[in-house]
Amino acid sequence: MQSTGALGKMTSKAMLQFVTRAKEMPKKRGAKQRKQDFDEIYTDFIAEKASEQAGRCSQCGVPFCQTGCPLGNNIPDWLMLTAEGRLEEAYDIASATNNFPEICGRICPQDRLCEGDCVIEKGFESVTIGAVERYITETAFTEGWVQAPTPTTERPESIGIIGAGPAGLAAAEQLRRQGFQVVVYDRYDRVGGLMIYGIPGFKLEKEVVARREALLRAGGVEFVLNCAIGTDMRFQELREKHDAVLIATGVYQARALDLGVRYEVGFVAALDYLITANRADLGDKTDDALAVAGKDVVVIGGGDTAMDCVRTAIRQDAKSVTCVYRRDRANMPGSAREVENAMEEGVRFEWLSQPVGVKENKKGQISGVICQRMRLGARLGAPDPNGRQSPQAIDGSEYTLKADSVILALGFEPENMPTMFDAPSLQLSPRGTIDIDWKTMMTSLDGVFAAGDIVRGASLVVWGIRDGRDAATAIAAWLNQNAPKIIKQAAS
Ligand code: FAD
Ligand code: SF4
Ligand code: SF4
């Protein structure tokens, strides 16, 4: 027997294997093969490997991995249970704090979250937390342990949720479990938000999201799709239909880049490009003009969206794909793992380079991007709020990259929600996101709550889940307080 683990039991002999057992990720399909399709590139762990890798955990008394996880997942406990082959118990613990552990296991940037904070990372490489989380939940699906959120008792209060992304869906599940009547509205024709239309299938296959939708429907969550609130239904009408409302609409407005040129010719906004590619992957009829087969493609930006664009372009058989980013590789905001995957698949990176103009051919079509070299240095500009160094341009360093399609992946901003919803008293933060009281998750409108990217700005699925869960707790508390009033109103 060894030290006491977080489960409150003695840590089993299966644990603390990190000194003798190297870190291993699940098998990754070869770049040549995976470039041919939009299927996920990682396979699932086999049982033996999951158990071996979980056993590398040292069962820290103060588990920093848990602090690094936005959901505060009880990681050491489910790792120990996996190492011991007690997977049903592991699943119970993993699903107690996370509505979609199989999704987070696939697409969380673990190197910046749980695994980045794993203490053995320093000398021995972190425990593969995300891959084990995925394995536990996939096993739970296979074994039939994952249940629809069917409540034991029904409650009369009804909640309207605007947005079927991770924030809206996590809130819907939490509220439905407690018996509330939940209706989720979305302007898209499918459930999942950016998990369906933003994130490509090679990171998250669409069936994984559809499987969750089916469970929510089976548990009694109602979906109203192809319904844009503000256009197809007035926001005020929605408020009148429900006892509480949650706004979880995400952020969709692309940030622009001023190159002093027309944007119509040869330029594509990242999300327009990805939505079209995702629709094609789902078998929908799409606009061929946005496909890049045979083209020289330049993607501008260094975040996860940029990585999804370059890797999609590779799969669409572009002639060449180049990513232009103004800082160096170490300072890229995107996941290091995704950058490595992109490089393996043949994407060229122009680090420390900034677009300053474009070249057009005689037909007025884009033929190249004019770039300027940049440099970073301790004495050059203060770090930005994220601690990344500010780059400075090198005079006279301009050069041209051949390009007939340019994809702009410079981030997203919120749409103007008070205008969209015709609700002028809906208060915004200086960044244009919806302002909430973080203790109650309520907006400036009584009984209207908000969660996810529309509150935080462009963020991560795992933060959407966290916010959706917090909003559900806050909505339930508010409804409990207001229940007598609501029932009286309904009766009158
Ligand atoms: P969303 O997922 O955006 O969902 C909002 C929903 O609201 C949408 O379905 C939208 O149609 C609907 N909606 C909006 N307005 C209305 C309206 N007026 N009426 C009705 N419905 C409306 N995160 C990760 O963790 N890992 C990744 O690998 C990752 N990759 C990404 C790749 C791309 C290309 C992008 C764009 C984002 C990525 N993210 C990733 C971020 C992640 O997808 C988002 O942070 C997350 O989806 C936000 O969840 P949400 O529920 O707040 O909003
Ligand atoms: Fe890590 Fe994300 Fe899972 Fe948390 S939810 S343990 S951050 S993979
Ligand atoms: Fe295990 Fe790493 Fe978490 Fe420590 S920090 S409990 S070693 S996963």
Coordinates of C-alpha atoms and ligand atoms in Angstrom, one line a residue:
M1 CA 0.0 0.0 0.0
Q2 CA 1.1 3.5 -0.8
S3 CA 0.0 7.1 0.0
T4 CA -3.6 8.1 0.5
G5 CA -5.4 9.0 -2.7
A6 CA -8.1 11.6 -3.3
L7 CA -10.8 8.8 -3.1
G8 CA -10.1 8.7 0.6
K9 CA -8.8 5.1 0.2
M10 CA -5.2 3.9 0.1
T11 CA -3.8 4.4 -3.3
S12 CA -3.6 1.0 -5.2
K13 CA -0.5 -0.6 -6.5
A14 CA -1.8 0.2 -10.0
M15 CA -0.8 3.8 -9.5
L16 CA 2.4 5.9 -9.5
Q17 CA 3.8 4.2 -12.6
F18 CA 5.1 7.3 -14.3
V19 CA 8.7 6.6 -13.5
T20 CA 8.8 3.4 -15.4
R21 CA 6.0 3.8 -17.9
A22 CA 6.3 6.4 -20.7
K23 CA 3.5 8.6 -21.7
E24 CA 1.5 7.2 -24.7
M25 CA -1.3 8.8 -26.7
P26 CA -3.9 6.7 -28.4
K27 CA -2.8 5.7 -32.0
K28 CA -3.0 8.5 -34.6
R29 CA -3.7 7.6 -38.2
G30 CA -0.8 8.4 -40.6
A31 CA -0.9 11.9 -42.2
K32 CA -1.1 10.4 -45.7
Q33 CA -4.2 8.4 -44.9
R34 CA -6.0 10.9 -42.7
K35 CA -5.7 13.7 -45.3
Q36 CA -8.1 11.7 -47.5
D37 CA -11.1 12.1 -45.2
F38 CA -12.7 14.1 -42.4
D39 CA -12.7 11.3 -39.9
E40 CA -11.1 11.7 -36.5
I41 CA -7.4 11.2 -36.5
Y42 CA -7.0 9.5 -33.0
T43 CA -8.4 6.1 -32.3
D44 CA -9.7 5.2 -28.9
F45 CA -7.4 3.6 -26.3
I46 CA -7.7 -0.2 -26.0
A47 CA -8.6 -1.3 -22.4
E48 CA -5.1 -2.3 -21.5
K49 CA -3.5 0.9 -22.6
A50 CA -6.1 3.1 -20.9
S51 CA -5.5 1.3 -17.6
E52 CA -1.7 1.5 -18.0
Q53 CA -1.7 5.2 -18.8
A54 CA -4.2 6.0 -16.0
G55 CA -1.8 4.1 -13.7
R56 CA 0.9 6.8 -14.4
C57 CA -0.9 9.2 -12.1
S58 CA 0.8 9.9 -8.8
Q59 CA -2.5 10.6 -7.0
C60 CA -1.3 14.0 -5.8
G61 CA -2.7 15.2 -2.4
V62 CA -3.2 18.6 -4.1
P63 CA -4.1 17.6 -7.7
F64 CA -3.2 20.6 -9.9
C65 CA -4.8 18.8 -12.9
Q66 CA -8.2 19.4 -11.2
T67 CA -7.5 23.1 -10.7
G68 CA -6.5 23.3 -14.4
C69 CA -9.8 21.8 -15.5
P70 CA -12.5 24.4 -15.9
L71 CA -15.1 21.9 -14.6
G72 CA -12.9 20.9 -11.6
N73 CA -13.2 17.3 -12.7
N74 CA -12.2 14.7 -10.0
I75 CA -9.4 13.5 -12.2
P76 CA -7.3 11.5 -9.7
D77 CA -10.2 9.4 -8.7
W78 CA -11.4 8.4 -12.2
L79 CA -7.8 7.7 -13.1
M80 CA -7.3 5.3 -10.2
L81 CA -10.6 3.6 -10.9
T82 CA -9.6 3.2 -14.6
A83 CA -6.2 1.8 -13.6
E84 CA -8.1 -0.8 -11.5
G85 CA -10.6 -1.6 -14.3
R86 CA -13.5 -0.2 -12.3
L87 CA -14.9 1.7 -15.3
E88 CA -18.5 2.1 -14.3
E89 CA -17.5 3.8 -11.1
A90 CA -15.0 5.9 -13.1
Y91 CA -17.8 6.9 -15.5
D92 CA -20.1 7.9 -12.6
I93 CA -17.4 10.2 -11.3
A94 CA -16.4 11.6 -14.7
S95 CA -20.0 12.4 -15.6
A96 CA -20.9 13.9 -12.3
T97 CA -19.1 17.2 -13.2
N98 CA -19.1 17.0 -17.0
N99 CA -22.2 16.7 -19.3
F100 CA -20.1 15.7 -22.3
P101 CA -16.8 14.1 -21.1
E102 CA -16.3 12.2 -24.4
I103 CA -16.4 15.6 -26.3
C104 CA -13.9 17.3 -23.9
G105 CA -11.7 14.3 -24.0
R106 CA -11.4 14.8 -27.8
I107 CA -11.2 18.6 -28.2
C108 CA -10.1 20.3 -25.0
P109 CA -6.7 21.8 -25.5
Q110 CA -5.4 19.7 -22.6
D111 CA -1.9 21.0 -22.9
R112 CA -3.2 24.4 -21.8
L113 CA -5.6 22.9 -19.2
C114 CA -5.6 19.7 -17.1
E115 CA -2.5 18.1 -18.6
G116 CA -0.6 21.4 -18.7
D117 CA -1.0 21.5 -14.9
C118 CA -0.2 17.9 -14.2
V119 CA 2.7 17.8 -11.8
I120 CA 4.5 14.9 -13.4
E121 CA 4.6 17.0 -16.6
K122 CA 7.8 18.7 -15.4
G123 CA 10.1 15.6 -15.5
F124 CA 8.1 12.7 -17.0
E125 CA 5.4 14.1 -19.3
S126 CA 1.8 14.5 -18.1
V127 CA -0.8 11.8 -17.7
T128 CA -2.9 11.5 -20.8
I129 CA -6.0 12.7 -19.0
G130 CA -8.1 13.7 -22.0
A131 CA -7.7 10.3 -23.8
V132 CA -8.6 8.4 -20.6
E133 CA -11.7 10.6 -20.1
R134 CA -12.7 9.8 -23.7
Y135 CA -12.1 6.1 -23.2
I136 CA -14.2 5.9 -20.0
T137 CA -17.1 7.6 -21.6
E138 CA -16.9 5.6 -24.9
T139 CA -16.9 2.5 -22.8
A140 CA -20.0 3.8 -20.9
F141 CA -21.8 4.3 -24.2
T142 CA -20.9 0.8 -25.4
E143 CA -22.0 -0.7 -22.1
G144 CA -25.3 1.3 -21.9
W145 CA -24.4 3.2 -18.8
V146 CA -25.1 6.6 -20.3
Q147 CA -28.7 7.5 -19.5
A148 CA -31.1 10.1 -20.9
P149 CA -31.8 12.9 -18.5
T150 CA -35.4 11.7 -17.8
P151 CA -36.6 13.2 -14.5
T152 CA -38.3 11.2 -11.8
T153 CA -40.8 14.1 -11.1
E154 CA -42.1 16.7 -13.6
R155 CA -42.2 20.4 -12.7
P156 CA -44.5 23.0 -14.3
E157 CA -41.9 25.7 -14.8
S158 CA -40.6 26.2 -18.3
I159 CA -37.3 27.5 -19.5
G160 CA -36.5 28.7 -23.1
I161 CA -32.9 28.4 -24.1
I162 CA -31.6 30.3 -27.1
G163 CA -28.7 28.4 -28.6
A164 CA -28.0 24.7 -29.0
G165 CA -24.3 24.9 -28.5
P166 CA -22.4 23.3 -25.5
A167 CA -23.6 26.0 -23.1
G168 CA -27.2 25.7 -24.0
L169 CA -27.1 21.9 -24.1
A170 CA -25.3 21.5 -20.8
A171 CA -27.9 23.8 -19.2
A172 CA -30.8 22.0 -20.9
E173 CA -29.6 18.6 -19.5
Q174 CA -29.0 19.9 -16.0
L175 CA -32.5 21.6 -15.9
R176 CA -34.3 18.7 -17.4
R177 CA -32.8 16.2 -14.9
Q178 CA -34.5 18.4 -12.2
G179 CA -37.9 18.0 -14.0
F180 CA -38.2 21.5 -15.6
Q181 CA -39.8 21.8 -19.0
V182 CA -37.0 22.8 -21.4
V183 CA -37.2 24.1 -24.9
V184 CA -34.1 24.9 -26.9
Y185 CA -34.3 27.2 -29.9
D186 CA -31.6 27.5 -32.6
R187 CA -31.4 29.3 -35.9
Y188 CA -29.5 26.4 -37.4
D189 CA -31.1 23.2 -38.7
R190 CA -28.9 21.0 -36.4
V191 CA -28.2 20.8 -32.7
G192 CA -24.6 21.4 -31.5
G193 CA -23.7 25.0 -32.3
L194 CA -20.0 25.2 -33.1
M195 CA -19.5 21.6 -32.2
I196 CA -21.3 20.8 -35.5
Y197 CA -20.7 23.7 -37.7
G198 CA -17.3 25.1 -36.5
I199 CA -15.2 22.2 -35.3
P200 CA -14.3 19.9 -38.2
G201 CA -15.0 16.1 -38.1
F202 CA -11.3 15.2 -37.9
K203 CA -11.3 16.6 -34.4
L204 CA -14.9 15.7 -33.4
E205 CA -17.0 13.4 -35.6
K206 CA -20.6 14.7 -36.0
E207 CA -22.1 11.4 -34.7
V208 CA -20.6 12.0 -31.3
V209 CA -22.7 15.2 -31.0
A210 CA -25.8 13.7 -32.6
R211 CA -25.6 10.9 -30.0
R212 CA -26.0 13.5 -27.2
E213 CA -28.8 15.2 -29.0
A214 CA -30.7 11.9 -29.2
L215 CA -30.3 11.4 -25.4
L216 CA -31.5 14.9 -24.7
R217 CA -34.6 14.4 -26.9
A218 CA -35.2 11.0 -25.2
G219 CA -35.1 12.7 -21.8
G220 CA -37.8 15.2 -22.9
V221 CA -35.8 18.2 -24.0
E222 CA -37.7 19.9 -26.9
F223 CA -35.8 21.5 -29.8
V224 CA -37.2 24.2 -32.1
L225 CA -34.7 24.4 -35.0
N226 CA -34.5 26.8 -38.0
C227 CA -35.8 29.5 -35.6
A228 CA -33.7 32.7 -35.2
I229 CA -34.8 34.6 -32.2
G230 CA -35.1 38.2 -33.2
T231 CA -36.2 37.3 -36.7
D232 CA -38.4 34.2 -36.8
M233 CA -39.7 34.8 -33.3
R234 CA -39.5 38.0 -31.2
F235 CA -37.4 37.8 -28.1
Q236 CA -40.3 39.3 -26.1
E237 CA -42.6 36.6 -27.4
L238 CA -40.1 34.0 -26.2
R239 CA -40.0 35.6 -22.7
E240 CA -43.8 35.5 -22.5
K241 CA -43.8 31.8 -23.3
H242 CA -41.3 30.8 -20.6
D243 CA -40.8 31.4 -16.9
A244 CA -37.1 31.9 -17.4
V245 CA -34.8 32.4 -20.5
L246 CA -31.2 31.5 -21.1
I247 CA -29.3 33.3 -23.8
A248 CA -26.4 31.0 -25.1
T249 CA -26.0 32.3 -28.6
G250 CA -22.2 32.3 -29.0
V251 CA -20.1 34.8 -30.9
Y252 CA -20.1 34.8 -34.7
Q253 CA -19.0 38.1 -36.1
A254 CA -15.6 37.7 -37.8
R255 CA -12.9 40.2 -36.9
A256 CA -11.7 42.1 -39.9
L257 CA -8.2 42.9 -41.2
D258 CA -7.6 46.2 -42.9
L259 CA -5.5 45.6 -46.0
G260 CA -7.0 48.5 -47.8
V261 CA -8.6 46.2 -50.4
R262 CA -12.0 44.9 -51.4
Y263 CA -12.9 41.8 -49.4
E264 CA -15.2 40.2 -51.9
V265 CA -12.6 38.9 -54.2
G266 CA -10.7 35.8 -53.0
F267 CA -11.3 36.5 -49.3
V268 CA -13.3 34.1 -47.1
A269 CA -14.2 34.5 -43.4
A270 CA -13.0 31.4 -41.5
L271 CA -16.4 30.4 -40.2
D272 CA -18.1 30.8 -43.6
Y273 CA -15.5 28.5 -44.9
L274 CA -15.7 25.9 -42.1
I275 CA -19.5 25.9 -42.0
T276 CA -19.6 25.1 -45.7
A277 CA -17.0 22.4 -45.3
N278 CA -18.8 20.9 -42.3
R279 CA -22.1 20.9 -44.2
A280 CA -20.4 19.1 -47.1
D281 CA -19.0 16.6 -44.6
L282 CA -22.6 16.1 -43.3
G283 CA -23.8 15.5 -46.9
D284 CA -25.6 18.8 -47.5
K285 CA -25.5 20.6 -50.8
T286 CA -23.0 23.4 -50.5
D287 CA -21.6 26.4 -52.3
D288 CA -18.7 25.1 -54.5
A289 CA -17.2 28.6 -54.6
L290 CA -15.8 28.2 -51.1
A291 CA -14.0 24.9 -51.8
V292 CA -10.3 25.3 -52.4
A293 CA -9.3 22.2 -54.5
G294 CA -6.3 23.1 -56.7
K295 CA -5.8 26.5 -55.1
D296 CA -2.9 28.2 -53.3
V297 CA -4.5 28.9 -49.9
V298 CA -3.2 31.4 -47.3
V299 CA -4.8 31.3 -43.9
I300 CA -4.2 34.4 -41.7
G301 CA -4.2 33.8 -37.9
G302 CA -2.6 31.5 -35.4
G303 CA -5.5 30.2 -33.2
D304 CA -7.5 26.9 -33.2
T305 CA -9.8 28.3 -35.9
A306 CA -6.9 28.9 -38.2
M307 CA -5.6 25.4 -37.6
D308 CA -9.0 24.0 -38.4
C309 CA -9.0 26.0 -41.7
V310 CA -5.6 24.9 -42.8
R311 CA -6.3 21.3 -42.1
T312 CA -9.7 21.5 -43.9
A313 CA -8.0 23.1 -46.9
I314 CA -5.4 20.2 -47.0
R315 CA -8.3 17.7 -47.0
Q316 CA -10.0 19.6 -49.8
D317 CA -6.9 19.0 -51.9
A318 CA -5.6 22.6 -52.1
K319 CA -2.4 23.0 -54.1
S320 CA -0.6 24.6 -51.2
V321 CA -1.7 25.7 -47.8
T322 CA 0.2 28.4 -45.8
C323 CA -0.5 29.7 -42.4
V324 CA 0.6 33.3 -41.7
Y325 CA 1.0 34.3 -38.1
R326 CA 2.7 37.4 -36.7
R327 CA 4.3 35.9 -33.6
D328 CA 6.6 32.7 -33.4
R329 CA 5.5 29.1 -32.9
A330 CA 6.0 29.3 -29.1
N331 CA 3.6 32.3 -28.9
M332 CA 0.8 30.8 -31.0
P333 CA -2.6 30.9 -29.2
G334 CA -3.7 27.6 -30.7
S335 CA -3.1 24.2 -29.3
A336 CA 0.5 23.0 -29.8
R337 CA -0.9 19.5 -30.6
E338 CA -3.0 20.9 -33.4
V339 CA 0.0 22.8 -34.9
E340 CA 2.0 19.6 -34.9
N341 CA -0.9 17.8 -36.6
A342 CA -1.1 20.5 -39.3
M343 CA 2.6 20.3 -39.9
E344 CA 2.5 16.5 -40.3
E345 CA -0.3 17.0 -42.9
G346 CA 1.8 19.3 -45.0
V347 CA 0.8 22.8 -43.9
R348 CA 3.5 25.4 -44.3
F349 CA 3.9 28.0 -41.5
E350 CA 5.1 31.5 -42.0
W351 CA 5.8 32.6 -38.4
L352 CA 6.8 36.1 -37.6
S353 CA 5.0 37.4 -40.6
Q354 CA 2.2 39.9 -41.1
P355 CA 0.0 40.5 -44.1
V356 CA 0.2 44.2 -45.3
G357 CA -1.5 44.0 -48.7
V358 CA -2.6 41.9 -51.6
K359 CA -1.7 41.5 -55.2
E360 CA -4.4 41.2 -57.9
N361 CA -4.2 39.8 -61.4
K362 CA -5.6 41.5 -64.5
K363 CA -9.1 40.0 -63.9
G364 CA -9.2 41.7 -60.5
Q365 CA -8.7 38.3 -58.7
I366 CA -6.4 37.9 -55.8
S367 CA -3.0 36.5 -56.8
G368 CA -0.8 37.0 -53.7
V369 CA -0.6 38.2 -50.2
I370 CA 2.1 40.8 -49.5
C371 CA 3.7 40.0 -46.1
Q372 CA 6.2 41.7 -43.9
R373 CA 8.6 40.0 -41.5
M374 CA 8.2 40.6 -37.8
R375 CA 10.5 40.2 -34.8
L376 CA 9.9 39.6 -31.1
G377 CA 12.3 40.6 -28.3
A378 CA 12.4 41.5 -24.7
R379 CA 12.9 45.1 -25.4
L380 CA 10.3 45.2 -28.2
G381 CA 6.9 46.1 -26.9
A382 CA 5.3 44.9 -23.7
P383 CA 3.6 41.5 -23.5
D384 CA -0.2 41.6 -24.3
P385 CA -2.8 40.7 -21.6
N386 CA -2.2 37.0 -22.3
G387 CA 1.6 37.3 -21.7
R388 CA 2.4 37.0 -25.4
Q389 CA 5.2 39.3 -26.7
S390 CA 4.1 42.1 -29.0
P391 CA 5.7 41.7 -32.5
Q392 CA 7.3 44.6 -34.4
A393 CA 7.7 44.9 -38.1
I394 CA 11.1 44.8 -39.8
D395 CA 11.4 47.6 -42.3
G396 CA 12.1 46.6 -45.9
S397 CA 11.3 43.0 -45.3
E398 CA 8.2 42.7 -47.6
Y399 CA 7.7 39.6 -49.7
T400 CA 4.8 38.0 -51.6
L401 CA 3.1 34.7 -51.0
K402 CA 1.3 33.2 -54.0
A403 CA -2.4 32.9 -53.1
D404 CA -5.7 32.6 -54.9
S405 CA -7.8 32.1 -51.8
V406 CA -7.3 33.9 -48.5
I407 CA -9.0 32.7 -45.3
L408 CA -9.3 35.2 -42.5
A409 CA -9.2 33.5 -39.0
L410 CA -8.7 36.5 -36.7
G411 CA -11.2 35.7 -34.1
F412 CA -14.9 36.5 -33.4
E413 CA -16.9 39.2 -31.8
P414 CA -20.5 39.2 -30.5
E415 CA -23.3 40.4 -32.6
N416 CA -25.3 43.4 -31.2
M417 CA -27.7 41.4 -29.0
P418 CA -29.9 44.4 -27.8
T419 CA -30.5 45.2 -31.4
M420 CA -31.0 41.6 -32.5
F421 CA -33.5 41.0 -29.7
D422 CA -35.0 44.5 -29.8
A423 CA -34.2 44.7 -26.1
P424 CA -32.4 48.0 -25.5
S425 CA -32.2 47.5 -21.7
L426 CA -30.1 44.3 -22.1
Q427 CA -26.8 45.5 -20.8
L428 CA -23.5 44.7 -22.5
S429 CA -19.9 44.7 -21.3
P430 CA -17.4 47.2 -22.9
R431 CA -16.4 44.2 -25.2
G432 CA -20.0 43.9 -26.5
T433 CA -20.6 40.6 -24.7
I434 CA -23.7 40.2 -22.5
D435 CA -23.1 41.5 -19.0
I436 CA -24.2 39.2 -16.2
D437 CA -24.0 39.1 -12.4
W438 CA -21.6 36.1 -12.1
K439 CA -23.2 35.1 -8.8
T440 CA -26.7 34.8 -10.2
M441 CA -25.8 34.4 -14.0
M442 CA -28.7 36.9 -14.6
T443 CA -28.5 39.6 -17.2
S444 CA -29.9 43.1 -16.6
L445 CA -33.4 41.7 -17.5
D446 CA -35.3 39.9 -14.8
G447 CA -35.5 36.2 -15.4
V448 CA -33.1 36.3 -18.4
F449 CA -29.8 34.5 -17.9
A450 CA -26.8 34.2 -20.2
A451 CA -23.9 31.7 -20.6
G452 CA -21.0 30.6 -22.8
D453 CA -19.2 32.6 -25.5
I454 CA -21.8 35.3 -25.5
V455 CA -20.7 36.2 -22.0
R456 CA -17.0 35.3 -22.1
G457 CA -16.2 36.1 -25.7
A458 CA -14.8 33.4 -28.0
S459 CA -13.7 30.6 -25.6
L460 CA -13.8 26.8 -25.3
V461 CA -16.4 24.1 -25.3
V462 CA -15.4 23.1 -21.7
W463 CA -16.0 26.7 -20.5
G464 CA -19.4 26.6 -22.3
I465 CA -20.3 23.5 -20.4
R466 CA -19.2 25.0 -17.1
D467 CA -21.2 28.2 -17.7
G468 CA -24.2 26.2 -18.8
R469 CA -24.1 24.1 -15.6
D470 CA -23.7 27.3 -13.5
A471 CA -26.6 28.9 -15.3
A472 CA -28.8 25.9 -14.7
T473 CA -28.0 26.0 -11.0
A474 CA -28.8 29.7 -10.9
I475 CA -32.0 29.4 -12.9
A476 CA -33.3 26.5 -10.7
A477 CA -32.6 28.6 -7.6
W478 CA -34.4 31.6 -9.1
L479 CA -37.3 29.5 -10.2
N480 CA -37.6 27.8 -6.8
Q481 CA -37.8 31.3 -5.2
N482 CA -40.3 32.4 -7.7
A483 CA -42.3 29.2 -8.1
P484 CA -45.4 30.3 -6.0
K485 CA -45.7 33.4 -8.1
I486 CA -45.4 31.5 -11.4
I487 CA -47.9 28.9 -10.4
K488 CA -50.4 31.6 -9.3
Q489 CA -49.9 33.4 -12.6
A490 CA -50.5 30.2 -14.5
A491 CA -53.7 29.5 -12.5
S492 CA -55.1 33.0 -13.0
Ligands
FAD1 P1 -22.0 28.1 -29.8 O1 -21.4 26.8 -29.8 O2 -21.6 29.1 -30.8 O3 -23.6 27.9 -30.0 C1 -24.4 29.0 -30.1 C2 -25.7 28.6 -30.8 O4 -26.6 29.7 -30.7 C3 -25.5 28.3 -32.3 O5 -26.0 27.0 -32.6 C4 -26.2 29.4 -33.0 O6 -26.8 29.0 -34.2 C5 -27.3 29.8 -32.0 N1 -27.8 31.1 -32.1 C6 -27.1 32.3 -32.2 N2 -27.9 33.3 -32.3 C7 -29.2 32.8 -32.3 C8 -30.5 33.4 -32.4 N3 -30.7 34.7 -32.6 N4 -31.6 32.6 -32.4 C9 -31.4 31.2 -32.3 N5 -30.2 30.6 -32.2 C10 -29.1 31.4 -32.2 N6 -13.3 24.8 -28.4 C11 -12.7 23.8 -27.8 O7 -12.8 23.5 -26.6 N7 -11.9 23.0 -28.6 C12 -11.7 23.2 -29.9 O8 -11.0 22.4 -30.6 C13 -12.4 24.2 -30.5 N8 -12.3 24.4 -31.9 C14 -13.0 25.5 -32.4 C15 -12.9 25.6 -33.8 C16 -13.6 26.6 -34.4 C17 -13.5 26.8 -35.9 C18 -14.4 27.5 -33.6 C19 -15.1 28.7 -34.3 C20 -14.5 27.4 -32.3 C21 -13.8 26.3 -31.6 N9 -13.8 26.1 -30.3 C22 -13.2 25.1 -29.7 C23 -14.6 27.1 -29.4 C24 -16.0 26.5 -29.1 O9 -16.6 25.9 -30.2 C25 -16.9 27.5 -28.5 O10 -16.2 28.1 -27.4 C26 -18.2 26.9 -27.9 O11 -18.9 26.2 -29.0 C27 -19.1 28.0 -27.4 O12 -20.3 27.4 -27.0 P2 -21.6 28.3 -26.9 O13 -22.7 27.3 -26.5 O14 -21.4 29.5 -26.1 O15 -21.9 28.8 -28.4
SF4_2 FE1 -9.1 18.0 -19.1 FE2 -11.1 19.1 -20.5 FE3 -11.4 16.8 -19.3 FE4 -11.2 19.0 -17.8 S1 -12.8 18.5 -19.3 S2 -10.2 17.0 -17.5 S3 -9.7 20.2 -19.1 S4 -10.0 17.2 -21.0
SF4_3 FE1 -2.3 12.6 -11.3 FE2 -1.1 14.6 -12.7 FE3 -3.4 15.0 -11.4 FE4 -1.2 14.6 -10.0 S1 -1.6 16.3 -11.3 S2 -3.3 13.7 -9.6 S3 -0.2 13.1 -11.3 S4 -3.1 13.6 -13.1

